């Protein structure tokens, strides 16, 4: 084999790899709408973060759930710590919630003003109270609280956090307006 034949063979081989690699790379690409190994799609994660931020908004003393990154934490908690029936209940509930927002408000939940968001969540909460523990909203609220109050922002800004406490005192009275201990 001379040099000219070797260059032709290498070019043909490289060309074949380049032509076929596009198909392999496309076939191996991740679904961009879903976080790797998680239950919620990115749209669902964004929606549940908006719901959590409406439940736990930014106040003068502490940032809200969105600032704490509650959406990703909720997705992680739901994927890793809850049974498949609870996961399906939340995913189905978010689809139902999205549809209800479009029917009642004519728009997505994220684009509604804060007062309308709160009103929508009050209506859904009233439905959840009537339906009992099988309704998805109770689980969404629980996930929102867990995600927020286990975050650094929730622990240090919304609650009083002492990294190395002094002596243990079992019963400490709280003054009105004083945050609980983290």
PDB file of C-alpha atoms in Angstrom:
ATOM      1  CA  UNK A   1       0.000   0.000   0.000  1.00  0.00           C
ATOM      2  CA  UNK A   2       1.462   3.346  -0.969  1.00  0.00           C
ATOM      3  CA  UNK A   3       0.881   6.692   0.651  1.00  0.00           C
ATOM      4  CA  UNK A   4      -1.845   7.778  -1.806  1.00  0.00           C
ATOM      5  CA  UNK A   5      -3.928   4.647  -1.099  1.00  0.00           C
ATOM      6  CA  UNK A   6      -3.443   5.088   2.662  1.00  0.00           C
ATOM      7  CA  UNK A   7      -4.684   8.715   2.474  1.00  0.00           C
ATOM      8  CA  UNK A   8      -7.727   7.600   0.397  1.00  0.00           C
ATOM      9  CA  UNK A   9      -8.526   4.818   2.880  1.00  0.00           C
ATOM     10  CA  UNK A  10      -8.159   7.159   5.886  1.00  0.00           C
ATOM     11  CA  UNK A  11     -10.358   9.783   4.183  1.00  0.00           C
ATOM     12  CA  UNK A  12     -13.020   7.205   3.388  1.00  0.00           C
ATOM     13  CA  UNK A  13     -12.924   5.882   6.959  1.00  0.00           C
ATOM     14  CA  UNK A  14     -13.080   9.354   8.491  1.00  0.00           C
ATOM     15  CA  UNK A  15     -15.885  10.391   6.123  1.00  0.00           C
ATOM     16  CA  UNK A  16     -17.876   7.289   7.041  1.00  0.00           C
ATOM     17  CA  UNK A  17     -17.447   7.982  10.733  1.00  0.00           C
ATOM     18  CA  UNK A  18     -18.550  11.609  10.322  1.00  0.00           C
ATOM     19  CA  UNK A  19     -21.608  10.678   8.258  1.00  0.00           C
ATOM     20  CA  UNK A  20     -22.792   7.960  10.620  1.00  0.00           C
ATOM     21  CA  UNK A  21     -21.841   9.668  13.867  1.00  0.00           C
ATOM     22  CA  UNK A  22     -24.566  12.261  13.459  1.00  0.00           C
ATOM     23  CA  UNK A  23     -27.170   9.507  13.609  1.00  0.00           C
ATOM     24  CA  UNK A  24     -25.518   7.935  16.632  1.00  0.00           C
ATOM     25  CA  UNK A  25     -25.270  11.235  18.454  1.00  0.00           C
ATOM     26  CA  UNK A  26     -28.892  12.094  17.763  1.00  0.00           C
ATOM     27  CA  UNK A  27     -29.998   8.653  18.917  1.00  0.00           C
ATOM     28  CA  UNK A  28     -28.040   9.009  22.163  1.00  0.00           C
ATOM     29  CA  UNK A  29     -29.134  12.577  22.926  1.00  0.00           C
ATOM     30  CA  UNK A  30     -31.048  13.202  26.140  1.00  0.00           C
ATOM     31  CA  UNK A  31     -34.631  14.316  26.187  1.00  0.00           C
ATOM     32  CA  UNK A  32     -34.235  18.046  26.798  1.00  0.00           C
ATOM     33  CA  UNK A  33     -37.703  18.347  28.334  1.00  0.00           C
ATOM     34  CA  UNK A  34     -36.916  16.005  31.242  1.00  0.00           C
ATOM     35  CA  UNK A  35     -34.239  16.251  33.905  1.00  0.00           C
ATOM     36  CA  UNK A  36     -32.014  13.184  33.957  1.00  0.00           C
ATOM     37  CA  UNK A  37     -33.621  10.454  36.060  1.00  0.00           C
ATOM     38  CA  UNK A  38     -36.347  12.704  37.450  1.00  0.00           C
ATOM     39  CA  UNK A  39     -40.144  12.432  37.475  1.00  0.00           C
ATOM     40  CA  UNK A  40     -41.015  16.011  36.506  1.00  0.00           C
ATOM     41  CA  UNK A  41     -40.338  17.559  33.128  1.00  0.00           C
ATOM     42  CA  UNK A  42     -38.642  20.950  33.075  1.00  0.00           C
ATOM     43  CA  UNK A  43     -42.039  22.595  32.411  1.00  0.00           C
ATOM     44  CA  UNK A  44     -43.578  20.769  35.377  1.00  0.00           C
ATOM     45  CA  UNK A  45     -40.604  21.710  37.545  1.00  0.00           C
ATOM     46  CA  UNK A  46     -41.018  25.355  36.567  1.00  0.00           C
ATOM     47  CA  UNK A  47     -44.770  25.227  37.296  1.00  0.00           C
ATOM     48  CA  UNK A  48     -44.329  23.592  40.695  1.00  0.00           C
ATOM     49  CA  UNK A  49     -41.653  26.176  41.540  1.00  0.00           C
ATOM     50  CA  UNK A  50     -44.111  28.967  40.659  1.00  0.00           C
ATOM     51  CA  UNK A  51     -46.721  27.311  42.891  1.00  0.00           C
ATOM     52  CA  UNK A  52     -44.179  27.012  45.725  1.00  0.00           C
ATOM     53  CA  UNK A  53     -43.149  30.648  45.249  1.00  0.00           C
ATOM     54  CA  UNK A  54     -46.792  31.707  45.515  1.00  0.00           C
ATOM     55  CA  UNK A  55     -47.186  29.668  48.707  1.00  0.00           C
ATOM     56  CA  UNK A  56     -43.856  30.919  50.119  1.00  0.00           C
ATOM     57  CA  UNK A  57     -43.271  34.362  48.555  1.00  0.00           C
ATOM     58  CA  UNK A  58     -40.403  36.738  49.088  1.00  0.00           C
ATOM     59  CA  UNK A  59     -40.854  38.874  52.193  1.00  0.00           C
ATOM     60  CA  UNK A  60     -38.743  41.707  53.601  1.00  0.00           C
ATOM     61  CA  UNK A  61     -37.057  39.258  55.973  1.00  0.00           C
ATOM     62  CA  UNK A  62     -36.518  36.267  53.662  1.00  0.00           C
ATOM     63  CA  UNK A  63     -36.350  35.322  49.968  1.00  0.00           C
ATOM     64  CA  UNK A  64     -39.093  33.141  48.490  1.00  0.00           C
ATOM     65  CA  UNK A  65     -39.177  29.551  47.269  1.00  0.00           C
ATOM     66  CA  UNK A  66     -37.986  30.417  43.771  1.00  0.00           C
ATOM     67  CA  UNK A  67     -34.867  32.085  45.162  1.00  0.00           C
ATOM     68  CA  UNK A  68     -34.227  28.965  47.243  1.00  0.00           C
ATOM     69  CA  UNK A  69     -34.330  26.736  44.142  1.00  0.00           C
ATOM     70  CA  UNK A  70     -37.396  24.848  45.331  1.00  0.00           C
ATOM     71  CA  UNK A  71     -38.297  23.474  41.874  1.00  0.00           C
ATOM     72  CA  UNK A  72     -35.196  21.316  41.526  1.00  0.00           C
ATOM     73  CA  UNK A  73     -35.409  20.245  45.170  1.00  0.00           C
ATOM     74  CA  UNK A  74     -39.061  19.251  44.762  1.00  0.00           C
ATOM     75  CA  UNK A  75     -38.196  17.258  41.642  1.00  0.00           C
ATOM     76  CA  UNK A  76     -35.413  15.490  43.553  1.00  0.00           C
ATOM     77  CA  UNK A  77     -37.595  14.777  46.593  1.00  0.00           C
ATOM     78  CA  UNK A  78     -40.474  13.515  44.477  1.00  0.00           C
ATOM     79  CA  UNK A  79     -38.215  11.317  42.336  1.00  0.00           C
ATOM     80  CA  UNK A  80     -36.110   9.819  45.114  1.00  0.00           C
ATOM     81  CA  UNK A  81     -38.335   9.776  48.212  1.00  0.00           C
ATOM     82  CA  UNK A  82     -41.930   9.164  47.117  1.00  0.00           C
ATOM     83  CA  UNK A  83     -43.753   6.079  45.863  1.00  0.00           C
ATOM     84  CA  UNK A  84     -44.798   5.835  42.192  1.00  0.00           C
ATOM     85  CA  UNK A  85     -48.485   6.406  43.011  1.00  0.00           C
ATOM     86  CA  UNK A  86     -47.633   9.739  44.683  1.00  0.00           C
ATOM     87  CA  UNK A  87     -45.406  10.665  41.749  1.00  0.00           C
ATOM     88  CA  UNK A  88     -48.215   9.929  39.279  1.00  0.00           C
ATOM     89  CA  UNK A  89     -50.676  11.872  41.434  1.00  0.00           C
ATOM     90  CA  UNK A  90     -48.461  14.982  41.332  1.00  0.00           C
ATOM     91  CA  UNK A  91     -47.711  14.718  37.591  1.00  0.00           C
ATOM     92  CA  UNK A  92     -51.397  14.182  36.790  1.00  0.00           C
ATOM     93  CA  UNK A  93     -52.367  16.979  39.172  1.00  0.00           C
ATOM     94  CA  UNK A  94     -50.022  19.423  37.460  1.00  0.00           C
ATOM     95  CA  UNK A  95     -51.594  18.586  34.078  1.00  0.00           C
ATOM     96  CA  UNK A  96     -55.034  19.128  35.602  1.00  0.00           C
ATOM     97  CA  UNK A  97     -53.844  22.370  37.230  1.00  0.00           C
ATOM     98  CA  UNK A  98     -52.459  23.659  33.926  1.00  0.00           C
ATOM     99  CA  UNK A  99     -55.735  22.901  32.150  1.00  0.00           C
ATOM    100  CA  UNK A 100     -57.774  24.535  34.931  1.00  0.00           C
ATOM    101  CA  UNK A 101     -55.661  27.712  34.755  1.00  0.00           C
ATOM    102  CA  UNK A 102     -56.183  27.976  31.000  1.00  0.00           C
ATOM    103  CA  UNK A 103     -59.950  27.451  31.339  1.00  0.00           C
ATOM    104  CA  UNK A 104     -60.544  29.814  34.269  1.00  0.00           C
ATOM    105  CA  UNK A 105     -57.932  32.480  33.627  1.00  0.00           C
ATOM    106  CA  UNK A 106     -57.244  32.071  29.931  1.00  0.00           C
ATOM    107  CA  UNK A 107     -53.509  32.015  30.538  1.00  0.00           C
ATOM    108  CA  UNK A 108     -50.709  30.058  32.175  1.00  0.00           C
ATOM    109  CA  UNK A 109     -50.168  30.235  35.927  1.00  0.00           C
ATOM    110  CA  UNK A 110     -46.740  31.865  35.559  1.00  0.00           C
ATOM    111  CA  UNK A 111     -48.153  34.826  33.653  1.00  0.00           C
ATOM    112  CA  UNK A 112     -50.863  35.624  36.223  1.00  0.00           C
ATOM    113  CA  UNK A 113     -50.395  38.492  38.692  1.00  0.00           C
ATOM    114  CA  UNK A 114     -49.645  37.529  42.307  1.00  0.00           C
ATOM    115  CA  UNK A 115     -53.192  38.216  43.592  1.00  0.00           C
ATOM    116  CA  UNK A 116     -54.755  35.985  40.926  1.00  0.00           C
ATOM    117  CA  UNK A 117     -52.205  33.255  41.634  1.00  0.00           C
ATOM    118  CA  UNK A 118     -53.130  33.337  45.303  1.00  0.00           C
ATOM    119  CA  UNK A 119     -56.845  33.188  44.434  1.00  0.00           C
ATOM    120  CA  UNK A 120     -56.329  30.189  42.141  1.00  0.00           C
ATOM    121  CA  UNK A 121     -54.369  28.367  44.850  1.00  0.00           C
ATOM    122  CA  UNK A 122     -57.077  29.132  47.427  1.00  0.00           C
ATOM    123  CA  UNK A 123     -59.684  27.581  45.109  1.00  0.00           C
ATOM    124  CA  UNK A 124     -57.526  24.504  44.505  1.00  0.00           C
ATOM    125  CA  UNK A 125     -56.877  24.213  48.250  1.00  0.00           C
ATOM    126  CA  UNK A 126     -60.630  24.326  48.941  1.00  0.00           C
ATOM    127  CA  UNK A 127     -61.109  21.501  46.407  1.00  0.00           C
ATOM    128  CA  UNK A 128     -58.283  19.559  48.074  1.00  0.00           C
ATOM    129  CA  UNK A 129     -59.870  19.972  51.515  1.00  0.00           C
ATOM    130  CA  UNK A 130     -63.121  18.485  50.169  1.00  0.00           C
ATOM    131  CA  UNK A 131     -61.380  15.649  48.288  1.00  0.00           C
ATOM    132  CA  UNK A 132     -59.182  14.587  51.174  1.00  0.00           C
ATOM    133  CA  UNK A 133     -55.730  12.995  51.058  1.00  0.00           C
ATOM    134  CA  UNK A 134     -56.149  11.650  47.509  1.00  0.00           C
ATOM    135  CA  UNK A 135     -55.931  15.151  46.015  1.00  0.00           C
ATOM    136  CA  UNK A 136     -52.569  16.196  44.572  1.00  0.00           C
ATOM    137  CA  UNK A 137     -52.433  19.671  46.107  1.00  0.00           C
ATOM    138  CA  UNK A 138     -51.736  18.530  49.666  1.00  0.00           C
ATOM    139  CA  UNK A 139     -48.662  16.693  48.406  1.00  0.00           C
ATOM    140  CA  UNK A 140     -47.546  19.706  46.346  1.00  0.00           C
ATOM    141  CA  UNK A 141     -47.845  21.932  49.419  1.00  0.00           C
ATOM    142  CA  UNK A 142     -45.930  19.405  51.551  1.00  0.00           C
ATOM    143  CA  UNK A 143     -43.154  19.158  48.948  1.00  0.00           C
ATOM    144  CA  UNK A 144     -42.966  22.950  48.720  1.00  0.00           C
ATOM    145  CA  UNK A 145     -42.548  23.316  52.476  1.00  0.00           C
ATOM    146  CA  UNK A 146     -39.948  20.550  52.710  1.00  0.00           C
ATOM    147  CA  UNK A 147     -37.942  21.879  49.782  1.00  0.00           C
ATOM    148  CA  UNK A 148     -37.973  25.466  51.055  1.00  0.00           C
ATOM    149  CA  UNK A 149     -37.271  24.849  54.735  1.00  0.00           C
ATOM    150  CA  UNK A 150     -34.493  22.352  54.000  1.00  0.00           C
ATOM    151  CA  UNK A 151     -32.722  24.842  51.710  1.00  0.00           C
ATOM    152  CA  UNK A 152     -29.989  27.156  52.945  1.00  0.00           C
ATOM    153  CA  UNK A 153     -32.217  30.198  52.433  1.00  0.00           C
ATOM    154  CA  UNK A 154     -35.119  28.624  54.313  1.00  0.00           C
ATOM    155  CA  UNK A 155     -32.921  27.486  57.186  1.00  0.00           C
ATOM    156  CA  UNK A 156     -30.891  30.673  57.605  1.00  0.00           C
ATOM    157  CA  UNK A 157     -33.221  33.471  56.484  1.00  0.00           C
ATOM    158  CA  UNK A 158     -36.762  32.247  57.257  1.00  0.00           C
ATOM    159  CA  UNK A 159     -35.825  30.336  60.416  1.00  0.00           C
ATOM    160  CA  UNK A 160     -33.338  31.155  63.135  1.00  0.00           C
ATOM    161  CA  UNK A 161     -30.300  28.964  62.546  1.00  0.00           C
ATOM    162  CA  UNK A 162     -27.538  28.330  65.046  1.00  0.00           C
ATOM    163  CA  UNK A 163     -24.761  26.175  63.603  1.00  0.00           C
ATOM    164  CA  UNK A 164     -23.272  25.152  66.946  1.00  0.00           C
ATOM    165  CA  UNK A 165     -25.867  25.571  69.669  1.00  0.00           C
ATOM    166  CA  UNK A 166     -25.106  26.007  73.328  1.00  0.00           C
ATOM    167  CA  UNK A 167     -26.775  23.899  75.982  1.00  0.00           C
ATOM    168  CA  UNK A 168     -30.004  22.125  75.118  1.00  0.00           C
ATOM    169  CA  UNK A 169     -33.154  23.727  76.468  1.00  0.00           C
ATOM    170  CA  UNK A 170     -36.273  21.679  75.786  1.00  0.00           C
ATOM    171  CA  UNK A 171     -38.927  24.378  76.071  1.00  0.00           C
ATOM    172  CA  UNK A 172     -38.178  27.919  74.974  1.00  0.00           C
ATOM    173  CA  UNK A 173     -41.055  30.379  74.783  1.00  0.00           C
ATOM    174  CA  UNK A 174     -41.310  32.370  71.552  1.00  0.00           C
ATOM    175  CA  UNK A 175     -42.233  36.023  71.444  1.00  0.00           C
ATOM    176  CA  UNK A 176     -44.910  37.156  68.943  1.00  0.00           C
ATOM    177  CA  UNK A 177     -43.374  37.471  65.482  1.00  0.00           C
ATOM    178  CA  UNK A 178     -40.220  35.567  66.447  1.00  0.00           C
ATOM    179  CA  UNK A 179     -39.284  32.862  63.883  1.00  0.00           C
ATOM    180  CA  UNK A 180     -39.030  29.234  64.956  1.00  0.00           C
ATOM    181  CA  UNK A 181     -35.678  27.510  65.301  1.00  0.00           C
ATOM    182  CA  UNK A 182     -34.179  25.800  62.201  1.00  0.00           C
TER     183      UNK A 182
END
